[in-house]
CSV table of C-alpha atoms and ligand atoms in Angstrom, one decimal:
chain,number,residue,atom,x,y,z
A,1152,TYR,CA,-7.7,79.9,-158.2
A,1153,PRO,CA,-6.6,77.4,-155.7
A,1154,ILE,CA,-7.9,79.7,-153.0
A,1155,TYR,CA,-11.4,79.3,-154.4
A,1156,ALA,CA,-11.0,75.5,-153.9
A,1157,GLN,CA,-9.6,76.0,-150.4
A,1158,GLN,CA,-12.5,78.3,-149.4
A,1159,ASN,CA,-15.2,76.1,-150.8
A,1160,TYR,CA,-14.1,72.5,-150.5
A,1161,ALA,CA,-12.9,71.0,-147.2
A,1162,ASN,CA,-11.6,68.0,-149.1
A,1163,PRO,CA,-10.6,68.8,-152.7
A,1164,ARG,CA,-10.8,65.2,-153.9
A,1165,ALA,CA,-14.3,63.8,-154.3
A,1166,LEU,CA,-15.0,60.1,-153.9
A,1167,ASN,CA,-15.2,59.6,-157.6
A,1168,GLY,CA,-11.7,61.0,-158.0
A,1169,LYS,CA,-12.6,64.4,-159.4
A,1170,ILE,CA,-10.5,67.2,-158.0
A,1171,ALA,CA,-12.4,70.4,-157.0
A,1172,CYS,CA,-10.7,72.6,-159.6
A,1173,ALA,CA,-12.6,70.7,-162.3
A,1174,ASN,CA,-15.9,72.0,-161.0
A,1175,CYS,CA,-15.1,75.5,-162.3
A,1176,HIS,CA,-12.3,74.8,-164.8
A,1177,LEU,CA,-14.6,73.0,-167.2
A,1178,ALA,CA,-12.2,72.5,-170.1
A,1179,GLY,CA,-9.9,69.5,-170.0
A,1180,LYS,CA,-6.2,69.6,-171.0
A,1181,GLU,CA,-3.5,67.0,-170.3
A,1182,ILE,CA,-0.8,67.4,-167.7
A,1183,ASP,CA,2.2,65.2,-167.2
A,1184,VAL,CA,3.7,64.2,-163.8
A,1185,ARG,CA,7.0,62.5,-163.1
A,1186,MET,CA,8.4,61.2,-159.8
A,1187,PRO,CA,10.4,58.3,-158.5
A,1188,HIS,CA,8.9,54.8,-158.2
A,1189,ASP,CA,10.5,54.1,-154.8
A,1190,VAL,CA,11.7,56.3,-152.0
A,1191,LEU,CA,13.1,55.6,-148.6
A,1192,ALA,CA,11.6,56.9,-145.4
A,1193,ASP,CA,12.5,60.5,-144.3
A,1194,THR,CA,14.0,61.5,-147.6
A,1195,ILE,CA,13.3,64.4,-149.9
A,1196,PHE,CA,12.5,63.8,-153.5
A,1197,LYS,CA,11.0,65.7,-156.5
A,1198,ALA,CA,7.7,65.5,-158.3
A,1199,GLN,CA,7.7,67.4,-161.6
A,1200,ILE,CA,4.3,68.6,-162.9
A,1201,ASP,CA,4.3,69.7,-166.5
A,1202,VAL,CA,1.4,71.9,-167.5
A,1203,PRO,CA,2.1,72.3,-171.2
A,1204,CYS,CA,0.6,75.1,-173.4
A,1205,LYS,CA,2.0,77.6,-175.9
A,1206,TYR,CA,2.5,80.3,-173.3
A,1207,GLU,CA,4.7,82.5,-175.4
A,1208,LYS,CA,2.1,82.9,-178.2
A,1209,ARG,CA,-1.3,82.1,-176.8
A,1210,ARG,CA,-3.2,84.8,-175.0
A,1211,GLN,CA,-6.5,84.6,-173.2
A,1212,LEU,CA,-9.6,86.7,-172.5
A,1213,ILE,CA,-9.4,88.3,-169.0
A,1214,ALA,CA,-12.3,89.7,-166.9
A,1215,ASP,CA,-12.3,93.2,-168.4
A,1216,GLY,CA,-12.6,91.8,-172.0
A,1217,SER,CA,-9.0,92.4,-172.9
A,1218,LYS,CA,-6.3,89.8,-173.6
A,1219,ALA,CA,-3.4,88.7,-171.4
A,1220,ALA,CA,-1.0,85.9,-170.9
A,1221,LEU,CA,-2.0,82.6,-169.2
A,1222,ASN,CA,-1.3,81.8,-165.6
A,1223,ILE,CA,-1.0,78.3,-164.1
A,1224,GLY,CA,-1.7,76.6,-160.8
A,1225,ALA,CA,-1.5,73.1,-159.4
A,1226,ILE,CA,-2.6,70.8,-156.6
A,1227,ALA,CA,-0.9,67.6,-155.2
A,1228,ILE,CA,-2.8,65.2,-153.0
A,1229,MET,CA,-0.5,63.0,-151.1
A,1230,PRO,CA,-1.3,60.2,-148.5
A,1231,GLU,CA,-1.5,61.1,-144.9
A,1232,GLY,CA,1.8,61.8,-143.2
A,1233,TRP,CA,3.5,63.1,-146.4
A,1234,LYS,CA,4.2,66.7,-146.7
A,1235,LEU,CA,6.0,69.6,-148.4
A,1236,ALA,CA,9.8,69.4,-147.8
A,1237,PRO,CA,10.8,71.9,-145.2
A,1238,LYS,CA,12.9,74.8,-146.5
A,1239,ASP,CA,15.9,74.1,-144.2
A,1240,ARG,CA,16.3,70.6,-145.7
A,1241,LEU,CA,15.9,71.5,-149.3
A,1242,PRO,CA,18.8,70.4,-151.4
A,1243,LYS,CA,20.4,73.3,-153.4
A,1244,VAL,CA,19.7,71.6,-156.8
A,1245,LEU,CA,16.1,71.2,-156.1
A,1246,LYS,CA,15.8,74.8,-154.8
A,1247,LYS,CA,17.2,76.0,-158.0
A,1248,GLN,CA,14.9,73.9,-160.1
A,1249,MET,CA,11.9,75.4,-158.3
A,1250,LYS,CA,12.7,78.8,-159.6
A,1251,GLY,CA,11.1,80.4,-156.5
A,1252,LEU,CA,7.8,78.7,-156.9
A,1253,SER,CA,6.0,78.6,-153.6
A,1254,TRP,CA,3.7,75.7,-152.5
A,1255,SER,CA,1.5,75.9,-149.5
A,1256,PRO,CA,-0.5,73.4,-147.5
A,1257,TYR,CA,-4.2,73.2,-148.6
A,1258,SER,CA,-5.5,73.6,-145.0
A,1259,LYS,CA,-4.6,72.9,-141.4
A,1260,GLU,CA,-6.5,69.7,-141.6
A,1261,TYR,CA,-4.7,68.5,-144.8
A,1262,PRO,CA,-1.0,69.4,-144.6
A,1263,ASN,CA,-0.6,66.4,-147.0
A,1264,ILE,CA,-2.3,68.4,-149.8
A,1265,VAL,CA,-0.4,71.3,-151.3
A,1266,VAL,CA,-1.3,74.0,-153.8
A,1267,ALA,CA,0.6,76.5,-155.9
A,1268,GLY,CA,-0.4,79.4,-158.1
A,1269,PRO,CA,-1.5,81.4,-159.9
A,1270,VAL,CA,1.9,82.0,-161.4
A,1271,PRO,CA,3.0,83.0,-164.9
A,1272,GLY,CA,2.8,80.0,-167.3
A,1273,SER,CA,5.7,81.1,-169.3
A,1274,ILE,CA,8.1,80.7,-166.3
A,1275,TYR,CA,6.5,77.8,-164.5
A,1276,GLU,CA,5.3,75.4,-167.3
A,1277,ARG,CA,7.3,72.8,-165.4
A,1278,MET,CA,6.4,73.0,-161.7
A,1279,VAL,CA,8.8,71.4,-159.3
A,1280,LEU,CA,7.4,70.1,-156.0
A,1281,PRO,CA,9.8,69.0,-153.2
A,1282,ILE,CA,8.2,66.2,-151.1
A,1283,LEU,CA,9.4,64.8,-147.7
A,1284,ALA,CA,8.6,61.1,-147.3
A,1285,PRO,CA,7.4,60.2,-143.8
A,1286,ASP,CA,9.1,57.7,-141.5
A,1287,PRO,CA,6.7,55.0,-140.5
A,1288,ASN,CA,9.0,54.0,-137.6
A,1289,THR,CA,8.3,57.3,-135.9
A,1290,GLN,CA,5.1,58.5,-137.5
A,1291,LYS,CA,1.9,56.6,-136.7
A,1292,ASP,CA,-0.1,57.9,-139.6
A,1293,ALA,CA,2.3,56.6,-142.3
A,1294,ASN,CA,2.9,53.1,-143.6
A,1295,PHE,CA,5.5,51.4,-145.7
A,1296,GLY,CA,4.3,50.0,-149.1
A,1297,LYS,CA,2.6,51.0,-152.2
A,1298,LEU,CA,0.6,54.2,-152.4
A,1299,THR,CA,-1.1,56.6,-154.8
A,1300,MET,CA,-0.7,60.3,-155.3
A,1301,TYR,CA,-3.1,62.5,-157.2
A,1302,PHE,CA,-2.2,65.7,-159.1
A,1303,GLY,CA,-4.1,68.5,-160.8
A,1304,GLY,CA,-2.7,71.2,-163.0
A,1305,ASN,CA,-4.5,74.1,-164.6
A,1306,ARG,CA,-3.7,76.8,-167.1
A,1307,GLY,CA,-6.1,79.7,-167.9
A,1308,ARG,CA,-9.2,81.1,-166.3
A,1309,GLY,CA,-12.2,79.2,-165.0
A,1310,GLN,CA,-15.7,79.2,-166.4
A,1311,VAL,CA,-17.6,79.5,-163.1
A,1312,TYR,CA,-17.1,81.8,-160.0
A,1313,PRO,CA,-17.6,80.4,-156.5
A,1314,GLU,CA,-21.0,82.2,-156.3
A,1315,GLY,CA,-22.1,80.1,-159.3
A,1316,ASN,CA,-22.1,82.8,-161.9
A,1317,GLN,CA,-20.4,82.4,-165.2
A,1318,SER,CA,-17.1,84.1,-166.1
A,1319,ASN,CA,-16.7,85.8,-169.4
A,1320,ASN,CA,-14.4,82.9,-170.4
A,1321,ASN,CA,-17.4,81.1,-171.8
A,1322,GLN,CA,-19.2,80.5,-175.1
A,1323,PHE,CA,-22.8,81.8,-175.0
A,1324,PHE,CA,-25.8,80.1,-176.6
A,1325,ALA,CA,-29.2,81.1,-177.7
A,1326,LYS,CA,-31.8,80.7,-175.0
A,1327,LYS,CA,-34.7,80.0,-177.4
A,1328,ASP,CA,-35.7,79.4,-181.0
A,1329,GLY,CA,-36.4,82.5,-183.1
A,1330,LYS,CA,-34.9,85.4,-185.0
A,1331,ILE,CA,-32.2,87.7,-183.9
A,1332,SER,CA,-34.1,91.0,-183.8
A,1333,ALA,CA,-31.5,93.3,-182.4
A,1334,ILE,CA,-27.8,93.4,-181.3
A,1335,ASP,CA,-26.9,96.2,-179.0
A,1336,GLY,CA,-23.3,96.0,-178.0
A,1337,LEU,CA,-23.1,92.8,-175.9
A,1338,LYS,CA,-26.9,92.5,-175.7
A,1339,VAL,CA,-28.5,90.1,-178.2
A,1340,THR,CA,-32.3,90.0,-178.6
A,1341,ILE,CA,-34.1,87.0,-179.9
A,1342,GLU,CA,-37.7,87.2,-181.1
A,1343,GLY,CA,-39.5,83.9,-180.7
A,1344,THR,CA,-42.1,82.5,-183.1
A,1345,ASP,CA,-44.8,83.5,-180.7
A,1346,GLY,CA,-43.7,87.1,-180.8
A,1347,SER,CA,-42.1,87.2,-177.3
A,1348,THR,CA,-38.6,88.4,-177.0
A,1349,VAL,CA,-35.7,87.5,-174.8
A,1350,THR,CA,-32.6,89.7,-174.4
A,1351,GLN,CA,-29.4,87.9,-173.5
A,1352,GLU,CA,-26.2,89.7,-172.5
A,1353,VAL,CA,-22.9,88.0,-173.5
A,1354,LEU,CA,-20.1,89.0,-171.2
A,1355,ALA,CA,-17.1,91.3,-171.9
A,1356,GLY,CA,-14.9,90.3,-174.8
A,1357,GLY,CA,-17.5,88.0,-176.3
A,1358,GLN,CA,-17.3,87.8,-180.1
A,1359,ILE,CA,-20.8,87.7,-181.5
A,1360,VAL,CA,-21.2,85.3,-184.4
A,1361,VAL,CA,-24.9,86.0,-185.3
A,1362,GLU,CA,-26.4,88.9,-187.3
A,1363,VAL,CA,-29.6,90.7,-187.1
A,1364,GLY,CA,-32.3,88.8,-189.0
A,1365,GLU,CA,-30.7,85.4,-188.6
A,1366,GLN,CA,-32.8,82.5,-187.5
A,1367,VAL,CA,-31.4,80.6,-184.5
A,1368,VAL,CA,-32.4,77.4,-182.8
A,1369,LYS,CA,-32.2,77.1,-179.0
A,1370,ASP,CA,-28.6,76.3,-177.9
A,1371,ASP,CA,-27.1,77.7,-181.1
A,1372,PRO,CA,-23.8,79.5,-180.4
A,1373,LEU,CA,-24.1,83.3,-180.2
A,1374,THR,CA,-20.4,83.8,-179.6
A,1375,THR,CA,-17.1,82.1,-180.3
A,1376,ASN,CA,-15.5,80.1,-177.5
A,1377,PRO,CA,-12.8,82.3,-176.0
A,1378,ASN,CA,-11.3,79.6,-173.7
A,1379,VAL,CA,-7.7,78.6,-174.4
A,1380,GLY,CA,-6.9,76.9,-171.1
A,1381,GLY,CA,-7.9,73.8,-169.3
A,1382,PHE,CA,-7.5,71.6,-166.2
A,1383,GLY,CA,-6.0,68.1,-166.1
A,1384,GLN,CA,-5.5,65.4,-163.5
A,1385,ALA,CA,-3.0,62.6,-163.1
A,1386,GLU,CA,-2.4,59.7,-160.8
A,1387,LYS,CA,1.0,58.2,-159.8
A,1388,GLU,CA,1.8,55.1,-157.8
A,1389,MET,CA,4.9,54.9,-155.7
A,1390,MET,CA,6.5,52.7,-153.0
A,1391,LEU,CA,7.7,53.8,-149.6
A,1392,GLN,CA,10.5,51.4,-149.3
A,1393,ASP,CA,11.6,49.8,-146.0
A,1394,MET,CA,15.4,49.1,-146.1
A,1395,ASN,CA,14.8,46.1,-143.8
A,1396,ARG,CA,12.7,44.6,-146.5
A,1397,VAL,CA,15.4,45.1,-149.1
A,1398,TRP,CA,18.0,43.4,-146.8
A,1399,ALA,CA,15.6,40.5,-146.1
A,1400,TYR,CA,15.1,40.0,-149.8
A,1401,CYS,CA,18.9,40.1,-150.4
A,1402,ALA,CA,19.3,37.4,-147.6
A,1403,LEU,CA,16.6,35.2,-149.1
A,1404,ALA,CA,18.0,35.6,-152.7
A,1405,THR,CA,21.6,34.7,-151.4
A,1406,SER,CA,20.4,31.7,-149.5
A,1407,ILE,CA,18.5,30.3,-152.5
A,1408,PHE,CA,21.6,30.8,-154.6
A,1409,VAL,CA,23.9,29.0,-152.1
A,1410,ALA,CA,21.4,26.2,-151.8
A,1411,GLN,CA,21.2,25.7,-155.6
A,1412,LEU,CA,24.9,25.8,-155.9
A,1413,THR,CA,25.4,23.1,-153.2
A,1414,PHE,CA,22.9,20.9,-155.0
A,1415,VAL,CA,24.9,21.2,-158.3
A,1416,LEU,CA,28.2,20.5,-156.5
A,1417,LYS,CA,26.7,17.5,-154.8
A,1418,LYS,CA,25.5,16.2,-158.2
A,1419,LYS,CA,28.9,16.6,-159.7
A,1420,GLN,CA,30.5,14.8,-156.8
A,1421,PHE,CA,28.0,11.9,-157.1
A,1422,GLU,CA,28.7,11.6,-160.9
A,1423,LYS,CA,32.5,11.2,-160.1
A,1424,VAL,CA,31.7,8.4,-157.7
A,1425,GLN,CA,29.5,6.7,-160.3
A,1426,LEU,CA,32.4,7.0,-162.8
A,1427,ALA,CA,35.0,5.6,-160.4
A,1428,GLU,CA,32.7,2.6,-159.5
A,1429,GLY,CA,32.2,1.9,-163.2
A,1430,PHE,CA,28.4,2.2,-163.4
B,390,HEM,C1,-8.5,81.4,-162.3
B,390,HEM,C2,-6.1,77.4,-160.9
B,390,HEM,C3,-10.0,76.0,-158.4
B,390,HEM,C4,-12.6,79.4,-160.6
B,390,HEM,C5,-7.5,80.5,-162.1
B,390,HEM,C6,-6.1,80.7,-162.5
B,390,HEM,C7,-5.5,79.5,-162.1
B,390,HEM,C8,-6.4,78.7,-161.4
B,390,HEM,C9,-4.0,79.3,-162.3
B,390,HEM,C10,-5.5,81.9,-163.2
B,390,HEM,C11,-5.6,81.7,-164.6
B,390,HEM,C12,-5.0,82.8,-165.4
B,390,HEM,O1,-5.0,84.0,-164.9
B,390,HEM,O2,-4.6,82.6,-166.5
B,390,HEM,C13,-6.9,76.7,-160.1
B,390,HEM,C14,-6.6,75.5,-159.4
B,390,HEM,C15,-7.7,75.1,-158.7
B,390,HEM,C16,-8.7,76.1,-159.0
B,390,HEM,C17,-5.2,74.8,-159.5
B,390,HEM,C18,-7.8,73.9,-157.7
B,390,HEM,C19,-6.9,73.7,-156.8
B,390,HEM,C20,-11.0,76.8,-158.8
B,390,HEM,C21,-12.4,76.7,-158.3
B,390,HEM,C22,-13.1,77.7,-158.9
B,390,HEM,C23,-12.2,78.4,-159.8
B,390,HEM,C24,-12.8,75.6,-157.3
B,390,HEM,C25,-14.6,78.0,-158.7
B,390,HEM,C26,-15.2,77.9,-157.6
B,390,HEM,C27,-11.7,80.2,-161.3
B,390,HEM,C28,-12.1,81.4,-162.0
B,390,HEM,C29,-11.0,82.0,-162.5
B,390,HEM,C30,-9.9,81.2,-162.1
B,390,HEM,C31,-13.6,81.9,-162.2
B,390,HEM,C32,-10.8,83.3,-163.3
B,390,HEM,C33,-10.9,84.5,-162.3
B,390,HEM,C34,-10.9,85.8,-163.1
B,390,HEM,O3,-9.9,86.1,-163.8
B,390,HEM,O4,-11.9,86.5,-162.9
B,390,HEM,N1,-7.6,79.3,-161.4
B,390,HEM,N2,-8.2,77.0,-159.8
B,390,HEM,N3,-11.0,77.8,-159.7
B,390,HEM,N4,-10.4,80.1,-161.3
B,390,HEM,FE1,-9.3,78.5,-160.6
């Protein structure tokens, strides 16, 4: 859950680019992010985060060992000064597209990082995030120019809890070489070649794939892998455009055009003079 990241990581993006969610959501699955290439200062625009999965059909193992639908969540890491669009400035169209999805700032320290979820994947497969671009003329922490935003999107349950223990959404493996000597419910006992035994418990819902009497090697799977979800990251570049730069470029382009045109006209005039003088 995003709250696990908020409680355990002051800054959710590590220096190597890994977003905190990936520490517990070990399986990878693609996400797709769309947003404009350029925006003007102090405007509201939309980032669209798609977290695709077959939500209608696919069901996952939940903590008590039964099956349920998948939920999704997301995180967006924006540069300093950028933030979630305030409710009173949200355009109606955008509000409708959000389908009631609520985003919240990651922490007091990082209002430029926002999280959402868990919410049902069947409704929010396409998560819409309204962003307010800063105004560098009035905000010291923002600059015009090119910048990068980082996104993370997740569907399904994680493999590790904040305390470090595994969730039941994991595949379990043999702890040593030997023979399966007993299977009692979720407890699998392996008898090693030296006669010592180890009893491993697979967690609720685990589907055991070994039989009593079977030989196993260390790290052979004891259960199937129940995980159907995964976490994905994406990076997008965008430009915070300064209108003065656009005007300056237009002025430059126009002046070059006029200069070129006058050169051509001058050449034509000179050619006429040459013709008249009979060169
Ligand atoms: C569950 C998203 C960070 C561990 C979930 C679920 C979502 C989610 C949407 C619900 C899945 C479902 O019910 O189908 C995220 C996002 C994160 C994040 C977007 C980052 C911003 C973390 C972190 C940890 C973690 C840092 C571990 C410290 C788990 C676990 C579950 C879970 C163990 C399953 C809980 C249970 O059902 O018992 N997460 N998560 N998540 N998450 Fe995360």
